[in-house]
Amino acid sequence: PRPYGRNGDPDVRLSKALSYALRHGAEILSLHMSSDGFVDLGEILRLPQFKAWSEEDVKRVVETNEKQRFALCRHPSSGHLQIRANQGHSIQVPELELTPLQDLQDFPETVAHGTLLRHWPAIRQRGLSRMGRTHIHLAPGLPGDGDVLSGMRNSSEVAIILDIPKALADGIPFFRSANGVILSPGNADGLLLPRYFSRALQLRPRRKSEASSRS
């Protein structure tokens, strides 16, 4: 039987367990992760916390995840099925499939970071932080704009719109992940400073714009 947790959805539990293992816990769990972030699926399924799930369960979760958090592929020599988180790592993955975005035409029209209303005053003052991850996550658009899949939580109450030309001019690096999320390590301190904010939009209960203060 599939394990039903407090949220009542076994696929959500499996997705969260995979996210932890592949983004943060590989070393703690003694998983052998390649330089591009892939781990043998069989190795994961042998862990005690995954004993209730099968390869078919994992395939279903990967295929149905609307944010395309994971990728599956066969190892070129062993043929073993492998899995990777497409972004969101706190562990270093030196060869994660990231495409550098170096020119303005590489970017979508809108690049935004979603947050909760209670966090906005501090972010407005200090900037966006990597918060222990390797990158700050940015969405290629706004909720409801069509093709936006990942990079912003559905619970976000504020969207911070980035001034990409200004950030590029200051040498801030940006990348696109395999599932379309825009990623940036920020400056030397791991921050995207408020001067790179174009404006903020309150998303809930309805959209309204607020000019941001820049430093």
Backbone as a ProteinNet text record, in pm:
[ID]
protein_1_A
[PRIMARY]
PRPYGRNGDPDVRLSKALSYALRHGAEILSLHMSSDGFVDLGEILRLPQFKAWSEEDVKRVVETNEKQRFALCRHPSSGHLQIRANQGHSIQVPELELTPLQDLQDFPETVAHGTLLRHWPAIRQRGLSRMGRTHIHLAPGLPGDGDVLSGMRNSSEVAIILDIPKALADGIPFFRSANGVILSPGNADGLLLPRYFSRALQLRPRRKSEASSRS
[TERTIARY]
82.8	0	85.9	35.2	109.5	93.7	201.5	197.3	121.8	12.6	-62	-17.3	28.8	75	-30	15	-78.5	-145.1	-74.4	-134.8	-227.6	-233.3	-327.5	-289.2	-178.6	-139.4	-1.4	4.7	134	232	180.4	270.7	338.2	267.7	328.5	437.6	411.6	513.1	636.3	615.7	727.4	806	736	802.1	887.9	835.4	911.5	1033.2	1015.2	1127.5	1237.1	1197.1	1294.8	1365.5	1289	1347.8	1456.2	1425.3	1525.5	1650.5	1631.3	1744.9	1832.4	1770.3	1844.8	1893.8	1828.8	1870.4	1963	1941.1	2008.6	2079.4	2022.2	2064.2	2148.7	2199.7	2271.8	2388.7	2467.2	2584.1	2541.2	2443	2393.7	2338.7	2271.5	2210.8	2308.8	2434.9	2540.5	2503.8	2438.8	2405.8	2524	2546.3	2654	2597.5	2625.7	2573.3	2682.1	2648.9	2745.6	2759.1	2858.9	2886.7	2773.5	2684.9	2571.3	2442	2455.6	2341.3	2257.5	2293.2	2213.4	2254.4	2154.6	2173.4	2097.1	2155.5	2083.4	1953.2	1842.6	1713.9	1709.3	1771.8	1773.7	1838.7	1941.8	2011.6	1917.6	1837.7	1741.3	1633.4	1581.1	1469.7	1511.8	1643	1690.3	1698	1686	1687.1	1559.7	1569.2	1451.9	1332.5	1358.9	1248	1175	1230.9	1166.1	1110.9	1110	1075.9	932.4	842.8	702	676	778.9	757.5	834	786.5	846.8	898	967.5	1014.7	897.4	787.3	669.2	611.9	614.7	567.8	652.4	785	875.1	851.1	837.8	812.3	684.9	582.4	454.9	471.2	542.6	562.2	643.6	746.3	828.7	746.2	667.1	590.3	475.6	418	299.7	331.7	458.6	493.4	488.5	393	371.8	487.6	566.6	683.1	809.9	798.8	912.3	1036.6	1018.2	1128.1	1238.8	1204	1299	1318.4	1432.3	1460.1	1504.5	1458.5	1498.7	1575.8	1680.9	1751	1824.5	1865.2	1945.6	2093.9	2169.9	2313.8	2371	2456.8	2503.3	2578.7	2646.6	2721.8	2652.1	2601.5	2539.9	2395.2	2328.6	2187.8	2092.6	2147.2	2062.1	1978.6	1855.5	1770.7	1819.4	1838.9	1889.2	1789.9	1799.3	1710.3	1790.7	1744.1	1810.6	1704.7	1733.1	1653.4	1706.2	1616.1	1659.8	1716.5	1675.3	1730.9	1690.6	1736.8	1698.2	1799.1	1920.7	2020.2	2081.9	2107.8	2194.3	2333.2	2343.8	2473.4	2529.9	2661.6	2724.8	2712.1	2660.3	2650.9	2725	2854.1	2938.7	2895.3	2829.9	2794.5	2643	2568.1	2423.7	2394.5	2291.5	2260.2	2202	2291.5	2250.5	2300.6	2213.4	2249.9	2278	2400.3	2428.9	2343	2291.3	2214.3	2298.7	2354.8	2455	2409.3	2309.9	2260	2113.8	2069	1931.7	1830.9	1864	1769.4	1755.9	1845.3	1834.5	1722.2	1673.6	1579.3	1435	1341	1200.1	1169.5	1052.3	1015.8	1013	966.8	957.9	1032.8	1117.7	1185.5	1148.6	1092.4	1036.1	1067.6	1070	1083.6	958	899.6	778.6	810.2	739.7	760.7	629.5	632.8	515.5	520	403.2	391.9	475	480.3	552.5	703.6	754.5	899.2	939.9	843.5	875.9	949.3	910.1	983.3	1132.5	1167.5	1309.6	1382	1316	1377.6	1396.3	1297.5	1304.7	1423.2	1455.5	1565.5	1701.6	1708.5	1839.7	1865.3	1759.5	1776	1735.2	1740.7	1709.4	1835.1	1820.3	1934.1	1918.4	2032.8	2030	1976.3	1986.6	1930.1	1978.6	2108.3	2162.8	2162.3	2091.9	2096.5	2211.7	2235.3	2342.5	2297.8	2165.6	2113.5	1985.8	1958.4	1828	1738.8	1615.5	1524	1434.2	1423.9	1344.6	1254.3	1134.2	1037.3	1043.5	1027.7	1028.4	890	838.9	705.1	630.3	500.8	416.3	307	253.7	144.7	28.9	-20.6	-132.1	-89.9	42.6	89.9	106.2	68.3	69.5	171.1	295.3	392.9	475.3	448.1	528.5	503.8	607.4	594.5	653	770.5	841.8	919.6	970.6	1047.2	972.6	842	762.9	656.7	649.9	550.6	409.4	314.2	174	124.1	188.5	145.9	201	282.7	345.4	240.1	263.5	171.7	228	360.4	428	523	522.7	619.9	714.8	843.7	946.2	1002.2	981	1025.4	1169.5	1256.4	1398.6	1429.8	1523	1577	1698.2	1673.6	1778.7	1888.7	1856.8	1965.9	2063.6	2012.1	2099.2	2185.7	2125.1	2200.8	2309.1	2275.4	2374.2	2489	2455.1	2558.3	2656	2609.1	2695.2	2763.3	2744.9	2813.8	2750.5	2621.7	2553.3	2525.5	2566.6	2544.5	2400.3	2350	2218.8	2228.4	2143.1	2138.6	1993.3	1969.7	1839.1	1857.2	1772.5	1780.8	1708.2	1721.9	1661.3	1509.2	1447.1	1301.2	1257.9	1349.1	1309.9	1317.3	1362.2	1375.7	1499.7	1487.4	1602.5	1671.9	1802.7	1880.2	1992.2	2020	2134.7	2200.4	2333.9	2402.3	2406.9	2364.9	2371.7	2513.3	2538.8	2672.6	2765.4	2878.9	2976.8	2920.4	2818.9	2755.1	2630.3	2604.7	2487.7	2357.8	2364.8	2246.4	2218.2	2089.6	2045.7	1994.2	2069.8	2041.5	1915.7	1854.6	1731.5	1745.5	1868.1	1883.4	1852.7	1846.3	1811.1	1661.3	1582.4	1437.2	1376.1	1296.1	1226.2	1098.9	1019.3	896.2	848.7	747.1	685.9	537.2	483.7	341.1	280.7	174.5	98.6	9.3	22.6	-50.5	-186.1	-197.8	-321.4	-367.2	-497	-607.5	-623.7	-563.6	-563.6	-433.3	-395.5	-268.8	-274.3	-173	-153.6	-5.6	36.6	179.3	221.2	342.9	402.7	543.3	575	712.3	804.8	917	1008.6	1112.2	1164.5	1274.9	1403.4	1489.1	1617.1	1728.6	1834.2	1948.6	2064.6
-120.3	0	124.9	229.3	354	427.7	494.5	557.7	689.5	698.2	822.8	897.4	1021	1101.2	1200.7	1299.5	1399.5	1476.6	1493.6	1567.6	1480.2	1348.6	1259.9	1223.6	1273	1246.3	1180.8	1052	982.2	1038	1088.8	1143.1	1271.2	1351.2	1471.8	1431.6	1330.5	1282.7	1232	1157.5	1106	1220.4	1319.3	1433.4	1508.4	1527.7	1598.5	1517.3	1384.9	1298.6	1300.3	1297	1304.6	1439.5	1546.9	1681	1691.1	1639.7	1645.4	1566	1443.2	1356.1	1415.6	1470.6	1514.3	1658.4	1741.1	1880.9	1907.3	1833.8	1868.9	1752.9	1632.5	1526.8	1416	1432.2	1321.2	1271.6	1363.9	1323.8	1258.1	1316.6	1261	1120.6	1100.5	970.5	875.1	918.2	836.8	795.8	887.2	861.5	901.3	825.2	854.9	944.2	1073.9	1170.2	1206.2	1201.1	1239.2	1391.1	1439.2	1582.7	1662.8	1594.8	1665.7	1644.3	1588.8	1582.7	1456.2	1360.4	1238.4	1133.1	1059.2	948.3	828.2	708.1	586.7	576	558.6	549.3	428.2	318.6	199.6	224.5	308.5	342.3	418	507.4	582.8	490	403.8	317.1	212.3	190.1	96.1	160.8	294.5	361.8	328	311.8	272.8	366.8	497.9	593	585.4	510	495.8	354.7	272.3	130.9	109.9	207	189.7	228.8	280.5	328.6	243.9	245.6	167.1	258.9	198.8	274.2	337.5	264.3	317.4	439.1	435.4	551.5	674.5	656	767.5	820.7	730	772.9	856.6	813.7	887.1	1026.8	1035.8	1165.3	1259.5	1206	1289	1337.7	1249.1	1283.9	1379.1	1370.4	1451.2	1579.1	1599.1	1718.3	1840.6	1930.4	2043	2141.6	2142.2	2232.2	2166.7	2042.1	1971	1977.9	1939.6	1949.2	1847.1	1734	1623.1	1584	1516.9	1459.8	1314.7	1227.2	1086.8	1058.8	977.1	933	802.9	733.8	611.4	646.7	584.7	604.6	551.6	628.9	588.5	455.7	417.7	291.6	179.3	207.4	100.6	73.6	173.3	157.9	174.7	201.5	219.5	346.1	340.7	458.4	553.8	679.5	780	895.7	968.3	1081.2	1198.8	1319.3	1441.9	1547.5	1632.7	1753.4	1859.6	1927.9	2024.4	2152.6	2188.5	2305.2	2299.7	2397.4	2405	2347.2	2320.2	2252.6	2345.2	2287.6	2353.6	2290.2	2172.1	2107.5	2151.2	2151.8	2194	2083.6	2121	2028.6	2095.7	2064	2143.6	2142.3	2034.7	2027.4	2018.8	2083.2	2089.6	2158.1	2108.3	2157.3	2298.9	2397	2537.2	2611	2689.2	2767.8	2911.3	2962.2	3102.1	3198.2	3301.6	3406.6	3533.5	3572.2	3679.3	3807.2	3796.2	3913.5	3935.6	4059.3	4093.7	4012	3980.9	3904.9	3758.9	3712.6	3575.9	3563.1	3676	3675.8	3690.1	3633.4	3662.6	3809.1	3854.2	3994.9	4030.8	3937.3	3961.1	3852.1	3893.4	3800.3	3843.2	3749.9	3788.4	3685.1	3732.4	3643.5	3655.8	3541.6	3541.4	3523.4	3596.9	3584.7	3612.3	3599.5	3629.3	3775.9	3832.3	3974.4	4009.6	3918.3	3949.1	3958.4	3897.3	3902.3	4025.7	4091.3	4199.2	4316	4365.2	4478.2	4450.3	4330.7	4296.5	4284.3	4223.5	4208.3	4345.1	4431.3	4566.8	4643.1	4611.9	4679.7	4620	4485.2	4418.4	4348.4	4315.2	4241.4	4096.4	4024.4	3881.6	3800.7	3697.5	3615.5	3472.7	3405.7	3264.1	3176.1	3222	3150.8	3005.7	2984.3	2849.8	2766.2	2811.6	2741.4	2795.1	2730.3	2776.3	2892.3	2910	3015.7	3076.1	3200.3	3263.7	3222.5	3181.1	3131.5	3243.4	3254.7	3358.1	3294.9	3345.8	3291.2	3367.4	3295.9	3362.2	3417.2	3506.6	3561	3568	3591.4	3605.6	3499.5	3463.2	3365.4	3408.2	3313	3342.1	3391.8	3406.6	3457.1	3347.8	3225.2	3120.8	3012.8	3034.5	2925.8	2915	2997.3	2993.1	2861.3	2779.5	2648.7	2647.7	2706	2693.3	2820.3	2828.1	2944.5	3035	3010.2	3090.2	3000.7	3001.6	2919.3	2972.4	2879.8	2919.9	3006.6	2993.9	3068.8	3211.4	3248.5	3380.8	3491.7	3590.8	3705.3	3831.5	3833.9	3948.5	3897.2	3963.4	3933.7	4052.2	4026.2	4130	4121.8	4226.6	4228.7	4278.5	4203.9	4237.4	4333.2	4424.1	4513.3	4442.1	4357.6	4272.9	4355.7	4460.3	4538.1	4594.2	4643.8	4700.5	4592	4474.3	4364.4	4313	4298.1	4252.9	4353	4481.6	4585.4	4579.3	4532.3	4519.7	4383.5	4299.6	4171	4060.2	4075.6	3969.3	3852.8	3728.7	3614.4	3561.7	3515.1	3451.1	3325.4	3226.2	3099.7	3055.9	2966.7	2901.9	2753.6	2698.5	2555.6	2473.6	2341.4	2252.5	2264.3	2307.3	2322.8	2468.8	2556.6	2691.8	2795.3	2757.2	2854.1	2940.3	3071.2	3161.2	3159.2	3138.2	3125.4	3228.6	3280	3370	3344.9	3336.8	3326.3	3459.7	3569	3701.1	3756.8	3851.1	3911.4	3826.1	3880.7	3804.7	3761.4	3833	3797.7	3711.5	3666.4	3583.8	3661.6	3790.7	3877.6	3940.1	3958.1	4050	4173.5	4281.9	4400.3	4473.3	4553.6	4624.7	4714.2	4757.8	4843.5	4768.1	4634.7	4555.7	4523.3	4582.9	4564.3	4674.8	4636.8	4733.5	4781.7	4685.8	4717.9	4591.8	4605.2	4490.2	4488.7	4369.9	4352.4	4272.4	4323.2	4241.2	4148.9	4019	3920.3	3884.4	3895.4	3854.6	3965.1	3986	3915.2	3953.7	4065.6	4100.2	4173.6	4172.8	4234.7	4386.4	4441.6	4586.8	4616.2	4721.1	4751.5	4846.8	4826.6	4917	4948.1	5073.9	5111.5	5074.3	5015.9	4973.8	5081.4	5080.2	5171.2	5105.2	5180.7	5125.3	5194	5117.4	5177.4	5190.7
0	0	0	-65.7	-68.4	63.2	110.6	243	239.7	310.4	319.9	444.2	425.5	538	578.1	653.8	704.4	591.7	480	369.7	285.3	313.8	245.8	104.3	51.6	-86.8	-88.6	-121.8	-120.2	-222.7	-336	-437.3	-389.1	-311.5	-253.8	-155.5	-74.7	19.9	-54.4	-161.6	-239.1	-303	-358.8	-421.4	-319.9	-199.3	-95.4	-50.5	-39.5	0.1	-106.3	-234.1	-343.2	-344.2	-322.3	-321.1	-213.9	-93.8	13.1	-25.5	-71.9	-103	-213.1	-317.7	-436	-427.2	-345.3	-335.6	-217.1	-108.5	17	87.4	82.4	173.3	115.8	-7.2	-71.2	12.5	66.5	145.8	276.1	344.3	470.7	449	333.5	302.9	235.5	217.8	153.5	11.2	-61.3	-201.3	-289.9	-395.4	-489.7	-600.6	-592.5	-689.1	-788.6	-917.8	-1020.2	-1024.1	-1097.9	-1100.6	-1164.4	-1240.3	-1299	-1219.5	-1097.4	-1006.6	-1012.9	-1098.1	-1110.1	-1006.6	-958.2	-863.6	-918.3	-906.1	-946.6	-868.2	-938.7	-871.7	-778.8	-820.1	-735.7	-601.6	-601	-477.1	-382	-438	-356.2	-301.8	-387.6	-346.5	-243.6	-229.3	-127.5	10.9	17	146.5	224.2	357	437.5	418.6	406.3	396	261.6	165.7	34.2	12.5	117.9	99.6	51	77.1	38.1	-106.8	-176.4	-312.9	-414	-536.5	-643.9	-754.3	-849.3	-965.7	-1040.1	-1050.2	-1119.7	-1046.8	-913.4	-836.8	-869	-873.6	-901.5	-1043	-1139.9	-1278.5	-1286.6	-1215.6	-1218.6	-1159.7	-1047.4	-982.2	-1071.4	-1137.2	-1226.7	-1345.6	-1404.1	-1524.2	-1495.5	-1375.7	-1346.1	-1269.7	-1233.5	-1157.2	-1248	-1221.7	-1312.5	-1312.9	-1208.3	-1203.5	-1258.6	-1306.5	-1367.2	-1278.8	-1151.9	-1055.1	-1079.9	-1144.9	-1158.4	-1303.8	-1328.6	-1460.5	-1442.4	-1531.9	-1534.2	-1662.5	-1652.5	-1773.4	-1742	-1846.1	-1832.3	-1832.2	-1741.5	-1741.2	-1872.9	-1941.9	-2075.3	-2079.3	-1971.4	-1975	-1898.5	-1777.8	-1697.6	-1738.3	-1797.1	-1833.3	-1716	-1594.5	-1476.5	-1491	-1443.3	-1443	-1334.4	-1371.3	-1277.9	-1266.2	-1155.5	-1130.4	-1077.6	-1113.1	-1069	-1037.3	-939.2	-918.7	-1015.1	-1084.7	-1185.9	-1127.1	-1005.9	-939.5	-793.4	-713.8	-572.9	-476.6	-524.1	-440.6	-335.9	-219.5	-122.5	-126.6	-187.7	-207.6	-343	-355	-479.9	-584.9	-702.6	-815.7	-931	-948.6	-1039	-1184.7	-1230.8	-1372.2	-1393.3	-1302.5	-1320.7	-1453.4	-1523.8	-1657.7	-1651	-1649.1	-1641.6	-1765.2	-1826	-1943.8	-1902	-1923.7	-1887.4	-1969.8	-1904.2	-1971.2	-1964.6	-2077.8	-2076.1	-2144.7	-2231.9	-2303.9	-2270.6	-2282.2	-2247.2	-2327.2	-2452.7	-2536.1	-2491.2	-2401.5	-2348.3	-2245.3	-2194.5	-2082.9	-2129.8	-2054	-2080.8	-2047.7	-2088.3	-2067.3	-1918.1	-1835.8	-1691.7	-1616.3	-1522.7	-1432	-1290.3	-1212.6	-1082.5	-975.3	-851.6	-735.9	-650.9	-614	-532.8	-385.6	-301.3	-157.1	-84.7	47.1	128.8	171	192.8	226.7	350	447.3	571.6	550.3	442.8	417.2	336.2	270.3	178	244.3	364.6	423.2	440.8	487.4	506.6	372.9	274.1	141.3	77.3	94.1	37.4	95.7	219.6	288.7	253.3	251.7	243.2	110.6	37.3	-87.3	-74.3	-185.7	-190.3	-158.9	-76.9	-35.4	-86.2	-109	-148	-35.4	88	203.2	212.9	198.1	213.7	87	-17.2	-145.2	-229.1	-343.8	-431.6	-519.8	-537	-623.3	-565.6	-603.9	-581.9	-698.4	-668.1	-770.4	-821.1	-952.9	-1017.5	-1123	-1136	-1230.6	-1362.4	-1475.5	-1606.5	-1640.7	-1557.6	-1578.3	-1446.5	-1456.9	-1339.1	-1339.4	-1220.4	-1215.2	-1305.2	-1383.9	-1472.8	-1609.5	-1631.1	-1760.3	-1865.3	-1832.9	-1935.4	-1909.9	-1952.8	-1954.1	-1827	-1725.5	-1603.8	-1531.4	-1520.7	-1457.5	-1317.6	-1303.9	-1177.7	-1149.8	-1025.4	-986.4	-891.1	-874.1	-781.7	-719.2	-587.8	-518.5	-542.9	-547.4	-566	-451	-333.6	-215.3	-212.1	-312.3	-311.2	-310.7	-226.2	-214.2	-278.9	-298.4	-359.2	-466.7	-582.9	-688.2	-700.1	-684	-696.1	-838.3	-916.6	-1056	-1060.3	-1128.3	-1134.2	-1248.5	-1223.2	-1326	-1387.1	-1485.1	-1542.1	-1609.1	-1688.3	-1749.3	-1646.3	-1535	-1431.1	-1367.3	-1339.7	-1278.5	-1373.6	-1502	-1600.2	-1610.9	-1610	-1621.3	-1504.4	-1389.4	-1271.2	-1262.4	-1364.8	-1368.7	-1287.1	-1249.9	-1175.1	-1270.6	-1235.9	-1325	-1316.4	-1429.3	-1435.5	-1521.3	-1487.3	-1560.9	-1577.5	-1673.3	-1685.7	-1657.5	-1568.8	-1536.2	-1642.7	-1633	-1731.8	-1734.8	-1625	-1624	-1632.3	-1679.8	-1714.2	-1604.7	-1484.4	-1376.6	-1402.5	-1375.6	-1384.4	-1248.5	-1249.3	-1125.7	-1123.2	-1004	-987.8	-852.4	-849.6	-721	-646.9	-714.5	-653.7	-655.9	-567.9	-561.5	-474.5	-436.8	-356.8	-222.4	-173.6	-46.3	-64.6	-188.7	-213.2	-214.4	-252.4	-248	-384.5	-413.9	-518	-445.7	-453.3	-373.1	-421	-333.1	-370.4	-492.8	-524	-641.8	-772	-762.9	-881.5	-887	-798.8	-801.9	-887.5	-983.5	-1066.6	-997.3	-948.7	-875.9	-806.8	-723.1	-656.4	-688.9	-706.5	-731.5	-618.5	-559.4	-463.6	-544.8	-524.6	-604.5	-545.8	-413.3	-345.9	-253	-238.8	-304.7	-451.2	-492.4	-634.6	-664	-790.5	-828	-814	-750.3	-756	-742.5	-809	-817.3	-707.2	-660.3	-562.4	-609.7	-623.1	-661.9	-547.3	-579	-472.3	-447.5	-325.7	-293.8	-337.9	-400.7	-444.3	-368.9	-343.5	-275.6	-371
[MASK]
+++++++++++++++++++++++++++++++++++++++++++++++++++++++++++++++++++++++++++++++++++++++++++++++++++++++++++++++++++++++++++++++++++++++++++++++++++++++++++++++++++++++++++++++++++++++++++++++++++++++++++++++++++++++

